[in-house]
CSV table of C-alpha atoms in Angstrom, one decimal:
chain,number,residue,atom,x,y,z
A,3,MET,CA,-204.6,25.7,-74.6
A,4,SER,CA,-203.1,23.0,-76.8
A,5,GLN,CA,-205.2,20.1,-75.1
A,6,ASP,CA,-208.5,22.5,-76.0
A,7,SER,CA,-207.6,22.8,-79.5
A,8,LEU,CA,-206.5,18.9,-80.0
A,9,LEU,CA,-210.0,18.1,-78.3
A,10,LYS,CA,-211.9,21.0,-80.7
A,11,GLN,CA,-211.9,19.4,-84.1
A,12,PRO,CA,-214.3,19.1,-86.7
A,13,LYS,CA,-217.0,16.3,-86.9
A,14,ALA,CA,-215.3,14.7,-89.9
A,15,VAL,CA,-212.0,14.4,-87.5
A,16,TRP,CA,-213.9,12.2,-84.7
A,17,ALA,CA,-215.8,10.1,-87.3
A,18,VAL,CA,-212.1,9.0,-88.6
A,19,PHE,CA,-210.6,8.6,-85.2
A,20,PHE,CA,-213.7,6.4,-84.1
A,21,ALA,CA,-213.2,4.3,-87.1
A,22,GLY,CA,-209.5,4.2,-86.8
A,23,ILE,CA,-209.8,3.0,-83.2
A,24,ILE,CA,-212.0,-0.1,-84.6
A,25,ALA,CA,-209.3,-0.5,-87.5
A,26,PHE,CA,-206.3,-0.8,-85.7
A,27,MET,CA,-208.5,-3.4,-83.1
A,28,GLY,CA,-207.6,-5.5,-85.9
A,29,ILE,CA,-204.1,-5.6,-85.7
A,30,GLY,CA,-204.0,-6.8,-82.0
A,31,LEU,CA,-207.1,-9.1,-82.2
A,32,VAL,CA,-205.1,-11.8,-83.8
A,33,ASP,CA,-202.1,-11.7,-81.5
A,34,PRO,CA,-203.1,-13.9,-78.8
A,35,ILE,CA,-204.4,-16.9,-81.2
A,36,LEU,CA,-201.5,-17.3,-83.2
A,37,PRO,CA,-200.2,-20.4,-81.0
A,38,ALA,CA,-203.8,-21.8,-81.3
A,39,ILE,CA,-204.1,-21.4,-84.8
A,40,ALA,CA,-200.7,-23.3,-85.1
A,41,SER,CA,-202.3,-26.1,-83.2
A,42,LYS,CA,-205.6,-26.2,-84.8
A,43,LEU,CA,-204.5,-26.1,-88.4
A,44,HIS,CA,-201.7,-28.1,-87.8
A,45,ALA,CA,-199.3,-25.2,-88.7
A,46,SER,CA,-195.5,-24.5,-88.2
A,47,GLN,CA,-194.8,-21.0,-86.2
A,48,SER,CA,-193.2,-19.7,-89.3
A,49,GLN,CA,-196.3,-20.9,-91.4
A,50,VAL,CA,-198.5,-19.1,-89.1
A,51,THR,CA,-196.2,-15.8,-89.0
A,52,LEU,CA,-197.0,-15.8,-92.7
A,53,LEU,CA,-200.4,-14.3,-91.5
A,54,PHE,CA,-198.5,-11.3,-90.6
A,55,THR,CA,-196.0,-11.3,-93.6
A,56,SER,CA,-198.8,-11.5,-96.2
A,57,TYR,CA,-200.8,-8.6,-94.5
A,58,ASN,CA,-197.7,-6.2,-94.5
A,59,ALA,CA,-196.4,-7.4,-97.8
A,60,VAL,CA,-199.8,-6.3,-99.3
A,61,MET,CA,-200.1,-3.5,-97.2
A,62,ALA,CA,-196.5,-1.9,-98.4
A,63,VAL,CA,-197.6,-2.6,-102.1
A,64,ALA,CA,-200.9,-1.4,-101.6
A,65,MET,CA,-199.5,2.2,-99.8
A,66,LEU,CA,-198.2,3.1,-103.3
A,67,ILE,CA,-201.9,3.4,-105.0
A,68,THR,CA,-203.2,4.8,-101.8
A,69,GLY,CA,-202.6,8.5,-103.3
A,70,VAL,CA,-204.0,7.4,-106.5
A,71,VAL,CA,-207.0,5.9,-105.7
A,72,SER,CA,-208.0,8.9,-102.7
A,73,SER,CA,-207.1,11.4,-105.4
A,74,ARG,CA,-209.9,10.0,-107.6
A,75,TRP,CA,-212.5,8.4,-105.3
A,76,GLY,CA,-212.0,11.1,-102.6
A,77,ILE,CA,-211.0,10.6,-98.8
A,78,LYS,CA,-214.5,9.5,-97.3
A,79,GLY,CA,-214.6,7.2,-100.7
A,80,THR,CA,-211.3,5.3,-99.8
A,81,LEU,CA,-211.8,4.7,-96.1
A,82,LEU,CA,-215.0,3.3,-96.9
A,83,ALA,CA,-213.8,0.9,-99.6
A,84,GLY,CA,-210.8,0.3,-96.9
A,85,ILE,CA,-213.3,-0.5,-93.9
A,86,ILE,CA,-215.3,-2.9,-96.3
A,87,THR,CA,-212.4,-4.6,-97.7
A,88,ILE,CA,-211.2,-5.3,-94.4
A,89,ALA,CA,-214.8,-6.9,-93.2
A,90,LEU,CA,-215.1,-9.1,-96.3
A,91,PHE,CA,-211.5,-10.7,-96.0
A,92,SER,CA,-211.7,-11.3,-92.3
A,93,ALA,CA,-215.3,-12.7,-92.3
A,94,LEU,CA,-213.9,-15.1,-94.8
A,95,GLY,CA,-210.6,-15.9,-92.6
A,96,GLY,CA,-212.9,-16.6,-90.2
A,97,PHE,CA,-214.5,-19.6,-92.3
A,98,SER,CA,-211.3,-20.6,-93.6
A,99,ASN,CA,-209.9,-24.1,-92.8
A,100,ASP,CA,-206.4,-24.1,-93.7
A,101,ILE,CA,-203.4,-22.3,-92.9
A,102,GLY,CA,-202.7,-21.4,-96.6
A,103,THR,CA,-206.0,-19.8,-97.3
A,104,LEU,CA,-206.2,-17.9,-94.0
A,105,VAL,CA,-202.6,-16.5,-95.1
A,106,ALA,CA,-204.0,-15.5,-98.6
A,107,LEU,CA,-206.8,-13.7,-96.8
A,108,ARG,CA,-205.0,-12.0,-94.5
A,109,GLY,CA,-203.2,-10.5,-97.8
A,110,GLY,CA,-206.6,-9.3,-99.0
A,111,TRP,CA,-207.2,-7.8,-95.4
A,112,GLY,CA,-203.7,-5.9,-95.9
A,113,LEU,CA,-205.0,-4.3,-98.7
A,114,GLY,CA,-208.2,-2.9,-96.9
A,115,ASN,CA,-206.1,-1.7,-94.0
A,116,ALA,CA,-203.6,0.3,-96.6
A,117,LEU,CA,-206.6,2.2,-98.2
A,118,PHE,CA,-207.7,3.2,-94.8
A,119,VAL,CA,-204.4,3.8,-92.6
A,120,ALA,CA,-202.6,6.1,-95.2
A,121,THR,CA,-206.1,8.1,-96.0
A,122,ALA,CA,-206.7,8.1,-92.2
A,123,LEU,CA,-203.8,9.8,-91.1
A,124,THR,CA,-204.2,12.2,-94.4
A,125,ALA,CA,-208.0,12.9,-93.3
A,126,ILE,CA,-207.1,13.8,-89.9
A,127,VAL,CA,-204.2,15.8,-90.7
A,128,SER,CA,-205.8,18.0,-93.4
A,129,LEU,CA,-209.2,18.2,-91.9
A,130,SER,CA,-208.2,19.1,-88.3
A,131,ASN,CA,-207.7,22.7,-87.2
A,132,SER,CA,-205.1,22.1,-84.5
A,133,GLY,CA,-202.0,21.6,-86.6
A,134,THR,CA,-199.7,18.8,-87.8
A,135,ALA,CA,-198.4,17.8,-84.7
A,136,GLN,CA,-201.7,17.8,-82.8
A,137,ALA,CA,-203.6,16.1,-85.5
A,138,ILE,CA,-200.7,13.1,-85.5
A,139,ILE,CA,-201.2,12.9,-82.0
A,140,LEU,CA,-204.9,12.3,-82.3
A,141,TYR,CA,-204.1,9.6,-85.0
A,142,GLU,CA,-201.5,7.8,-82.8
A,143,ALA,CA,-204.2,7.9,-80.0
A,144,ALA,CA,-206.6,5.8,-82.4
A,145,ILE,CA,-203.9,3.8,-83.2
A,146,GLY,CA,-203.1,3.4,-79.4
A,147,LEU,CA,-206.7,2.7,-78.3
A,148,GLY,CA,-207.3,0.3,-81.0
A,149,ILE,CA,-204.0,-1.7,-80.6
A,150,SER,CA,-204.5,-2.0,-76.4
A,151,VAL,CA,-208.2,-3.4,-76.6
A,152,GLY,CA,-207.7,-5.3,-79.6
A,153,PRO,CA,-205.6,-8.3,-78.0
A,154,LEU,CA,-208.1,-8.5,-74.9
A,155,LEU,CA,-211.0,-8.7,-77.0
A,156,GLY,CA,-208.9,-11.3,-79.3
A,157,GLY,CA,-208.2,-13.0,-76.3
A,158,TRP,CA,-211.8,-13.2,-75.2
A,159,LEU,CA,-213.1,-14.1,-78.7
A,160,GLY,CA,-210.2,-16.5,-79.0
A,161,ALA,CA,-210.7,-18.7,-75.9
A,162,MET,CA,-214.1,-20.0,-77.4
A,163,SER,CA,-212.5,-20.4,-81.0
A,164,TRP,CA,-209.7,-19.2,-83.1
A,165,ARG,CA,-212.5,-18.2,-85.8
A,166,GLY,CA,-213.9,-15.7,-83.2
A,167,PRO,CA,-211.5,-12.6,-83.6
A,168,PHE,CA,-211.5,-12.8,-87.4
A,169,LEU,CA,-215.5,-12.8,-87.4
A,170,GLY,CA,-215.4,-10.2,-84.4
A,171,VAL,CA,-213.3,-7.9,-86.9
A,172,ALA,CA,-215.9,-8.7,-89.7
A,173,VAL,CA,-218.8,-7.1,-87.5
A,174,LEU,CA,-216.7,-4.1,-86.1
A,175,MET,CA,-215.7,-3.0,-89.2
A,176,GLY,CA,-219.1,-3.1,-90.4
A,177,VAL,CA,-220.1,-0.7,-87.1
A,178,ALA,CA,-217.1,1.2,-88.5
A,179,PHE,CA,-218.6,1.5,-91.8
A,180,VAL,CA,-222.1,2.9,-90.8
A,181,PHE,CA,-220.4,5.4,-88.3
A,182,LEU,CA,-218.3,7.1,-91.2
A,183,LEU,CA,-221.0,6.8,-93.6
A,184,PHE,CA,-223.2,9.1,-91.9
A,185,MET,CA,-220.6,11.2,-89.3
A,186,MET,CA,-218.4,12.0,-92.1
A,187,PRO,CA,-219.6,15.1,-94.4
A,188,LYS,CA,-219.0,14.2,-98.2
A,189,GLN,CA,-217.5,17.2,-98.8
A,190,ALA,CA,-215.0,16.3,-96.3
A,191,GLY,CA,-212.3,15.0,-98.6
A,192,GLN,CA,-213.6,14.9,-102.2
A,193,ALA,CA,-211.8,13.7,-105.0
A,194,THR,CA,-208.9,16.3,-106.3
A,195,LYS,CA,-209.0,17.7,-109.6
A,196,ALA,CA,-205.4,17.0,-109.9
A,197,LYS,CA,-205.0,13.4,-109.9
A,198,THR,CA,-202.0,11.5,-108.2
A,199,SER,CA,-199.5,9.4,-110.1
A,200,LEU,CA,-198.3,6.1,-109.5
A,201,LEU,CA,-195.0,7.3,-109.6
A,202,GLU,CA,-195.5,10.1,-106.8
A,203,PRO,CA,-194.4,8.0,-103.8
A,204,PHE,CA,-191.1,6.9,-105.7
A,205,ARG,CA,-190.4,10.5,-106.7
A,206,ALA,CA,-190.7,11.9,-103.0
A,207,MET,CA,-188.0,9.1,-102.1
A,208,LYS,CA,-185.8,11.2,-103.9
A,209,HIS,CA,-186.1,13.7,-100.5
A,210,ARG,CA,-183.1,12.0,-98.6
A,211,SER,CA,-184.9,13.1,-95.6
A,212,LEU,CA,-188.0,11.4,-96.3
A,213,LEU,CA,-185.8,8.3,-97.5
A,214,VAL,CA,-183.9,8.2,-94.3
A,215,PHE,CA,-186.7,8.1,-92.0
A,216,GLY,CA,-188.9,5.2,-94.4
A,217,LEU,CA,-185.6,3.1,-94.2
A,218,THR,CA,-185.3,4.0,-90.2
A,219,ALA,CA,-188.9,2.6,-89.8
A,220,CYS,CA,-188.1,-0.5,-92.1
A,221,LEU,CA,-185.4,-1.8,-89.8
A,222,TYR,CA,-187.2,-0.6,-86.7
A,223,ASN,CA,-189.9,-2.5,-87.8
A,224,PHE,CA,-188.2,-5.9,-88.2
A,225,GLY,CA,-188.1,-5.5,-83.8
A,226,PHE,CA,-191.5,-4.3,-83.9
A,227,PHE,CA,-192.9,-7.3,-85.9
A,228,THR,CA,-190.7,-10.0,-84.0
A,229,LEU,CA,-192.0,-8.9,-81.1
A,230,LEU,CA,-195.4,-8.7,-82.3
A,231,ALA,CA,-195.7,-12.0,-84.3
A,232,TYR,CA,-193.2,-14.1,-82.4
A,233,ALA,CA,-193.3,-13.5,-79.0
A,234,PRO,CA,-196.8,-15.1,-78.6
A,235,PHE,CA,-195.2,-18.5,-79.0
A,236,VAL,CA,-192.5,-17.9,-76.4
A,237,LEU,CA,-194.6,-16.5,-73.4
A,238,GLY,CA,-196.1,-19.7,-72.5
A,239,LEU,CA,-199.8,-18.5,-72.0
A,240,ASP,CA,-203.2,-19.4,-73.0
A,241,GLU,CA,-205.4,-16.9,-75.3
A,242,HIS,CA,-206.4,-14.9,-72.0
A,243,GLY,CA,-203.0,-14.4,-70.8
A,244,LEU,CA,-201.4,-13.2,-74.1
A,245,GLY,CA,-204.5,-10.9,-74.4
A,246,PHE,CA,-203.7,-9.2,-70.8
A,247,VAL,CA,-200.2,-9.2,-71.9
A,248,PHE,CA,-200.7,-7.3,-75.0
A,249,LEU,CA,-203.4,-5.3,-73.3
A,250,GLY,CA,-200.6,-3.9,-71.1
A,251,TRP,CA,-198.6,-3.3,-74.1
A,252,GLY,CA,-200.9,-1.5,-75.9
A,253,ILE,CA,-202.1,0.9,-73.3
A,254,LEU,CA,-198.6,2.0,-72.6
A,255,LEU,CA,-198.0,2.4,-76.4
A,256,ALA,CA,-201.3,4.6,-76.1
A,257,VAL,CA,-200.4,6.9,-73.0
A,258,THR,CA,-196.8,7.3,-74.5
A,259,SER,CA,-197.8,8.1,-77.9
A,260,VAL,CA,-200.3,11.0,-76.8
A,261,PHE,CA,-198.7,12.5,-73.5
A,262,MET,CA,-194.9,11.4,-73.4
A,263,ALA,CA,-193.8,12.0,-77.0
A,264,PRO,CA,-195.0,15.6,-77.4
A,265,LYS,CA,-192.9,16.2,-74.2
A,266,LEU,CA,-189.8,14.3,-75.2
A,267,GLN,CA,-189.9,16.0,-78.9
A,268,GLN,CA,-190.1,19.5,-77.4
A,269,ARG,CA,-187.5,19.2,-74.7
A,270,TYR,CA,-184.9,17.0,-77.0
A,271,GLY,CA,-186.0,17.3,-80.8
A,272,THR,CA,-187.7,14.5,-82.8
A,273,VAL,CA,-184.2,13.0,-84.0
A,274,LYS,CA,-182.6,12.8,-80.8
A,275,SER,CA,-185.7,11.2,-79.1
A,276,MET,CA,-186.2,8.9,-82.0
A,277,GLY,CA,-182.7,7.7,-81.3
A,278,ALA,CA,-183.0,7.2,-77.7
A,279,MET,CA,-186.1,5.2,-77.9
A,280,LEU,CA,-184.7,3.0,-80.8
A,281,GLY,CA,-181.7,2.4,-78.7
A,282,LEU,CA,-183.3,1.3,-75.8
A,283,PHE,CA,-186.1,-1.0,-77.9
A,284,ALA,CA,-182.7,-2.7,-79.3
A,285,VAL,CA,-181.7,-3.4,-75.9
A,286,LEU,CA,-184.9,-4.7,-74.9
A,287,LEU,CA,-185.0,-7.5,-77.7
A,288,LEU,CA,-181.5,-8.1,-76.8
A,289,VAL,CA,-182.7,-9.1,-72.9
A,290,MET,CA,-185.5,-10.9,-74.5
A,291,GLY,CA,-183.4,-12.9,-76.8
A,292,ILE,CA,-180.9,-13.8,-73.7
A,293,TRP,CA,-183.9,-14.5,-71.1
A,294,THR,CA,-186.3,-15.8,-73.2
A,295,ASP,CA,-186.9,-19.1,-71.2
A,296,THR,CA,-187.8,-16.5,-68.5
A,297,GLN,CA,-191.3,-15.9,-68.6
A,298,TRP,CA,-191.5,-13.0,-66.3
A,299,VAL,CA,-188.6,-11.3,-68.2
A,300,THR,CA,-190.4,-11.8,-71.6
A,301,ILE,CA,-193.6,-10.8,-70.4
A,302,ALA,CA,-192.0,-7.7,-68.6
A,303,CYS,CA,-189.9,-6.9,-71.8
A,304,VAL,CA,-193.3,-7.0,-73.8
A,305,VAL,CA,-195.0,-4.8,-71.8
A,306,PHE,CA,-192.7,-2.4,-71.3
A,307,ALA,CA,-192.0,-2.3,-75.1
A,308,GLY,CA,-195.5,-0.6,-75.4
A,309,ALA,CA,-193.7,2.7,-73.8
A,310,LEU,CA,-191.0,2.9,-76.4
A,311,LEU,CA,-192.8,1.6,-79.5
A,312,GLY,CA,-195.7,4.4,-78.7
A,313,ASN,CA,-192.9,7.4,-78.6
A,314,ASN,CA,-191.3,6.2,-81.6
A,315,ASN,CA,-194.3,5.7,-83.8
A,316,THR,CA,-195.5,9.8,-82.9
A,317,LEU,CA,-192.3,11.0,-83.4
A,318,ILE,CA,-191.4,9.1,-86.5
A,319,THR,CA,-194.9,9.9,-88.1
A,320,THR,CA,-194.3,13.6,-87.1
A,321,GLY,CA,-190.9,13.5,-88.8
A,322,VAL,CA,-191.8,12.3,-92.0
A,323,MET,CA,-195.1,14.6,-92.5
A,324,ASN,CA,-192.6,17.5,-92.1
A,325,ALA,CA,-189.7,15.9,-93.8
A,326,ALA,CA,-190.1,16.9,-97.4
A,327,PRO,CA,-192.0,19.4,-99.4
A,328,VAL,CA,-194.3,16.9,-100.8
A,329,GLU,CA,-198.1,16.1,-100.4
A,330,ARG,CA,-198.7,14.6,-97.0
A,331,SER,CA,-200.6,11.8,-98.6
A,332,THR,CA,-197.6,11.1,-100.8
A,333,ALA,CA,-194.9,11.3,-98.0
A,334,SER,CA,-197.3,9.0,-96.0
A,335,ALA,CA,-197.7,6.4,-99.2
A,336,ALA,CA,-193.9,6.0,-99.6
A,337,TYR,CA,-192.9,6.3,-95.7
A,338,SER,CA,-195.3,3.3,-95.6
A,339,PHE,CA,-194.2,1.2,-98.3
A,340,LEU,CA,-190.8,1.1,-96.7
A,341,ARG,CA,-191.8,0.7,-93.5
A,342,PHE,CA,-193.9,-2.3,-94.1
A,343,ILE,CA,-191.5,-3.9,-96.1
A,344,GLY,CA,-189.6,-4.5,-92.9
A,345,GLY,CA,-192.8,-5.5,-91.1
A,346,ALA,CA,-193.4,-8.4,-94.2
A,347,ILE,CA,-190.1,-9.9,-93.9
A,348,ALA,CA,-189.5,-9.7,-90.0
A,349,PRO,CA,-192.5,-12.3,-88.9
A,350,PHE,CA,-191.7,-15.3,-91.4
A,351,LEU,CA,-187.8,-14.7,-90.7
A,352,ALA,CA,-188.4,-14.9,-86.9
A,353,GLY,CA,-190.4,-18.1,-87.5
A,354,LYS,CA,-187.7,-19.7,-89.6
A,355,LEU,CA,-184.7,-18.5,-87.3
A,356,ALA,CA,-186.6,-20.3,-84.5
A,357,GLU,CA,-186.7,-23.4,-86.4
A,358,TRP,CA,-183.3,-23.4,-87.9
A,359,TYR,CA,-181.7,-22.3,-84.6
A,360,ASN,CA,-183.4,-21.8,-81.4
A,361,PRO,CA,-186.0,-19.4,-79.7
A,362,HIS,CA,-183.4,-16.9,-78.6
A,363,VAL,CA,-182.2,-16.1,-82.1
A,364,PRO,CA,-185.2,-14.2,-83.6
A,365,PHE,CA,-185.0,-11.3,-80.7
A,366,VAL,CA,-181.3,-11.0,-81.0
A,367,VAL,CA,-181.7,-10.7,-85.0
A,368,GLY,CA,-184.5,-8.0,-84.5
A,369,ALA,CA,-182.0,-6.5,-81.7
A,370,VAL,CA,-179.6,-6.1,-84.4
A,371,PHE,CA,-182.0,-4.6,-86.8
A,372,VAL,CA,-183.0,-1.8,-84.4
A,373,PHE,CA,-179.8,-1.3,-83.6
A,374,ALA,CA,-179.0,-0.5,-87.4
A,375,SER,CA,-181.9,1.7,-87.5
A,376,VAL,CA,-180.1,4.2,-84.8
A,377,VAL,CA,-176.8,4.0,-87.0
A,378,LEU,CA,-178.6,5.0,-90.1
A,379,LEU,CA,-180.5,7.7,-88.3
A,380,MET,CA,-177.3,9.1,-86.5
A,381,LEU,CA,-175.4,8.7,-89.7
A,382,ASN,CA,-177.9,11.2,-91.7
A,383,LYS,CA,-178.8,13.5,-88.7
A,384,LYS,CA,-177.7,16.7,-90.4
A,385,HIS,CA,-180.4,15.5,-93.5
A,386,VAL,CA,-183.4,15.3,-91.2
A,387,GLN,CA,-182.9,17.6,-88.1
A,388,HIS,CA,-185.0,20.3,-90.2
A,389,VAL,CA,-188.3,18.4,-89.3
A,390,ASP,CA,-187.9,20.3,-85.8
A,391,LEU,CA,-187.7,23.8,-87.3
A,392,VAL,CA,-190.7,22.7,-89.4
A,393,GLU,CA,-192.9,22.1,-86.5
A,394,ALA,CA,-191.8,25.2,-84.7
A,395,GLY,CA,-192.8,27.0,-87.3
A,396,HIS,CA,-189.2,28.6,-88.7
């Protein structure tokens, strides 16, 4: 029955879903070409990891204005603005000739992604007719599909030229723009009469539960983006090889986020399940830190990490949506701001730690941060365990 309600959605929801797949392709698309960019543009590993840092830093700050923008432009207008911004900056990135320009343009891409990502979650949750939990599963499915297909396409285009994936994203976002323009009804998410204030996300952080989830995600993202931005440098594979490894990672991420996470949530509850997934991820990063030089171990760890991250992403997003009595768009903006701060610091830190010490250290430090997220979550358990009661309808 739940599967039926998940698939019986208004046309507007499917429009956002398919545009979301294309938008999230952009995250993994660049992954297989990181070593190639370092080689072709004569850049160090830490300089190349700045492609993730500028992207996430701009996205973190921009998340704070997404509510303000969407309350004035409406959901459809904000989504279209986000898509066109991504297309523009990724196309310009494909024509750039030095790492500094490319890093700056990735920041512009982050702005577009912020407008799209925060609004897409709000759109799917508010326009869906099957409840918050099911809508979030749909949103995570779009993320998973996009992230899993992205590296494969990135590896294929990147084998021709490192510029290929950047130009590929621009073309795909053009397709998403047309798709959303015609498939999403204008009345689905028009501008609201009550204009959202810039201070709303900060006010929302006064709610202990939302703050705890946000800080947990911030610490967890240190591990997530260490894996995403730094692992390609130690795997010793070409563009195609990296594409296939991250395809496996993305498939597991997609499958677990849709099928396994809801079962874990029903059986053990959101907070316990999150603690378990984060704990296992910390152990996995530690294994990668110890056996960094053993190729099959690092490849297996990257692929298996997809399962842990897929589960955790759905669990934490569901928790955030039910954490505090604030607008969902405001909750999403506050949480995403905190979350992407971790994603901004981690890639550059990983590159620098490898330069200062050795390739093992970034993964060990990532493991410490993820373990800290488990400690934070467990110390504040009483402040966040109400999310399961909200979801159950109590």
